[in-house]
mmCIF file of C-alpha atoms in Angstrom:
data_model
loop_
_atom_site.group_PDB
_atom_site.id
_atom_site.type_symbol
_atom_site.label_atom_id
_atom_site.label_comp_id
_atom_site.label_asym_id
_atom_site.label_seq_id
_atom_site.Cartn_x
_atom_site.Cartn_y
_atom_site.Cartn_z
ATOM 1 C CA MET A 602 17.792 98.207 37.864
ATOM 2 C CA ASP A 603 16.856 100.775 35.237
ATOM 3 C CA GLN A 604 13.568 99.424 33.794
ATOM 4 C CA GLU A 605 14.120 100.950 30.356
ATOM 5 C CA ARG A 606 17.531 99.297 30.031
ATOM 6 C CA ARG A 607 16.148 96.009 31.364
ATOM 7 C CA GLY A 608 13.399 96.173 28.741
ATOM 8 C CA GLN A 609 15.915 96.730 25.962
ATOM 9 C CA TRP A 610 18.055 93.813 27.106
ATOM 10 C CA LEU A 611 14.986 91.607 27.453
ATOM 11 C CA ARG A 612 13.742 92.389 23.945
ATOM 12 C CA GLY A 613 17.105 91.252 22.613
ATOM 13 C CA VAL A 614 17.149 87.856 24.326
ATOM 14 C CA LEU A 615 13.585 86.919 25.234
ATOM 15 C CA ASP A 616 13.106 84.632 22.237
ATOM 16 C CA LEU A 617 16.318 82.793 23.146
ATOM 17 C CA CYS A 618 15.210 82.459 26.779
ATOM 18 C CA VAL A 619 11.758 81.194 25.760
ATOM 19 C CA LEU A 620 13.280 78.549 23.489
ATOM 20 C CA ALA A 621 15.648 77.492 26.284
ATOM 21 C CA ALA A 622 12.752 77.193 28.732
ATOM 22 C CA LEU A 623 10.834 75.062 26.228
ATOM 23 C CA VAL A 624 13.772 72.663 25.840
ATOM 24 C CA ARG A 625 13.094 71.548 29.412
ATOM 25 C CA ARG A 626 9.427 70.847 28.727
ATOM 26 C CA GLU A 627 6.389 72.146 26.907
ATOM 27 C CA SER A 628 4.564 74.929 28.675
ATOM 28 C CA TYR A 629 1.802 77.523 28.435
ATOM 29 C CA GLY A 630 2.284 81.284 28.514
ATOM 30 C CA TYR A 631 1.666 82.055 32.168
ATOM 31 C CA GLU A 632 3.835 79.143 33.268
ATOM 32 C CA LEU A 633 6.620 80.319 30.933
ATOM 33 C CA ALA A 634 6.442 83.828 32.372
ATOM 34 C CA GLN A 635 6.670 82.419 35.905
ATOM 35 C CA SER A 636 9.633 80.232 34.949
ATOM 36 C CA LEU A 637 11.524 83.125 33.354
ATOM 37 C CA ASP A 638 10.810 85.336 36.369
ATOM 38 C CA ALA A 639 12.103 82.630 38.725
ATOM 39 C CA ALA A 640 15.234 82.328 36.566
ATOM 40 C CA GLY A 641 16.036 85.966 37.269
ATOM 41 C CA LEU A 642 14.636 87.834 34.278
ATOM 42 C CA GLY A 643 12.006 89.542 36.395
ATOM 43 C CA PRO A 644 8.310 89.803 35.623
ATOM 44 C CA ILE A 645 7.369 89.461 31.962
ATOM 45 C CA ARG A 646 3.998 90.770 30.899
ATOM 46 C CA GLY A 647 1.737 88.974 28.475
ATOM 47 C CA GLY A 648 1.976 91.906 26.071
ATOM 48 C CA THR A 649 5.692 91.173 25.833
ATOM 49 C CA LEU A 650 5.644 87.366 25.937
ATOM 50 C CA TYR A 651 2.749 86.467 23.636
ATOM 51 C CA PRO A 652 4.038 88.355 20.565
ATOM 52 C CA VAL A 653 7.343 86.497 20.972
ATOM 53 C CA LEU A 654 5.514 83.164 21.180
ATOM 54 C CA LEU A 655 3.443 84.034 18.109
ATOM 55 C CA ARG A 656 6.558 84.991 16.136
ATOM 56 C CA LEU A 657 8.318 81.774 17.187
ATOM 57 C CA GLN A 658 5.246 79.814 16.114
ATOM 58 C CA ARG A 659 4.996 81.591 12.745
ATOM 59 C CA THR A 660 8.667 80.916 12.014
ATOM 60 C CA GLY A 661 8.333 77.227 12.871
ATOM 61 C CA MET A 662 10.506 77.278 15.970
ATOM 62 C CA VAL A 663 7.641 76.258 18.256
ATOM 63 C CA THR A 664 4.340 74.510 17.799
ATOM 64 C CA ALA A 665 1.223 75.262 19.801
ATOM 65 C CA GLN A 666 -1.735 73.148 20.836
ATOM 66 C CA TRP A 667 -4.857 74.065 22.807
ATOM 67 C CA ARG A 668 -5.738 71.705 25.642
ATOM 68 C CA GLU A 669 -8.687 71.639 27.962
ATOM 69 C CA GLY A 670 -7.849 72.536 31.532
ATOM 70 C CA GLU A 671 -8.653 70.087 34.298
ATOM 71 C CA ALA A 672 -10.132 72.725 36.588
ATOM 72 C CA GLY A 673 -10.089 75.851 34.458
ATOM 73 C CA PRO A 674 -10.078 77.216 30.937
ATOM 74 C CA ALA A 675 -8.212 75.684 28.002
ATOM 75 C CA ARG A 676 -4.542 76.568 27.713
ATOM 76 C CA LYS A 677 -2.288 76.921 24.696
ATOM 77 C CA TYR A 678 0.791 74.751 25.216
ATOM 78 C CA TYR A 679 3.999 75.516 23.337
ATOM 79 C CA ARG A 680 6.663 73.000 22.350
ATOM 80 C CA ILE A 681 10.032 73.645 20.718
ATOM 81 C CA THR A 682 10.513 72.115 17.258
ATOM 82 C CA GLU A 683 13.635 70.535 15.823
ATOM 83 C CA SER A 684 14.229 73.751 13.884
ATOM 84 C CA GLY A 685 13.810 75.778 17.071
ATOM 85 C CA GLY A 686 16.340 73.560 18.823
ATOM 86 C CA GLU A 687 18.867 74.115 16.039
ATOM 87 C CA VAL A 688 18.347 77.891 16.186
ATOM 88 C CA LEU A 689 18.676 77.781 19.975
ATOM 89 C CA ARG A 690 21.996 75.923 19.864
ATOM 90 C CA ARG A 691 23.439 78.257 17.235
ATOM 91 C CA THR A 692 22.147 81.434 18.877
ATOM 92 C CA ALA A 693 23.172 80.329 22.370
ATOM 93 C CA ALA A 694 26.781 80.028 21.165
ATOM 94 C CA ASP A 695 26.562 83.497 19.600
ATOM 95 C CA TRP A 696 25.124 84.908 22.832
ATOM 96 C CA GLU A 697 27.861 83.309 24.968
ATOM 97 C CA SER A 698 30.509 84.918 22.770
ATOM 98 C CA PHE A 699 28.830 88.330 22.835
ATOM 99 C CA ALA A 700 28.063 88.277 26.569
ATOM 100 C CA GLY A 701 31.612 87.142 27.308
ATOM 101 C CA GLY A 702 32.951 90.180 25.479
ATOM 102 C CA VAL A 703 30.643 92.526 27.367
ATOM 103 C CA SER A 704 31.610 90.908 30.677
ATOM 104 C CA ALA A 705 35.317 91.292 29.899
ATOM 105 C CA ILE A 706 34.847 94.999 29.207
ATOM 106 C CA LEU A 707 32.843 95.531 32.383
ATOM 107 C CA ARG A 708 35.358 93.607 34.513
ATOM 108 C CA GLU A 709 38.019 96.092 33.389
ATOM 109 C CA VAL A 710 35.829 98.978 34.591
ATOM 110 C CA ALA A 711 35.085 97.279 37.923
ATOM 111 C CA ALA A 712 38.787 96.624 38.526
ATOM 112 C CA ARG A 713 39.618 100.352 38.396
#
């Protein structure tokens, strides 16, 4: 896959994907990156993920709390807020509509 195009797509939906991952359970940055990679988004660097998490925190869509690690350093755990859940539901519907349109266009090309 073209890495530049992948990066552009990712920038457009990473906040939505992070919120969706946090609906399942609270998580810390590295664990989130691993989860998103396993879901098929590919590797996500900290320099991409942490600014998104900070923006989501500043806008009240997630909260963050430092916790001591059992066998390592403290970790910052993120949890989706009620506001973040509302934004996720609304934005997920918008994304489904948009992605459906793109898929319909591309299916026409593939059928030729």
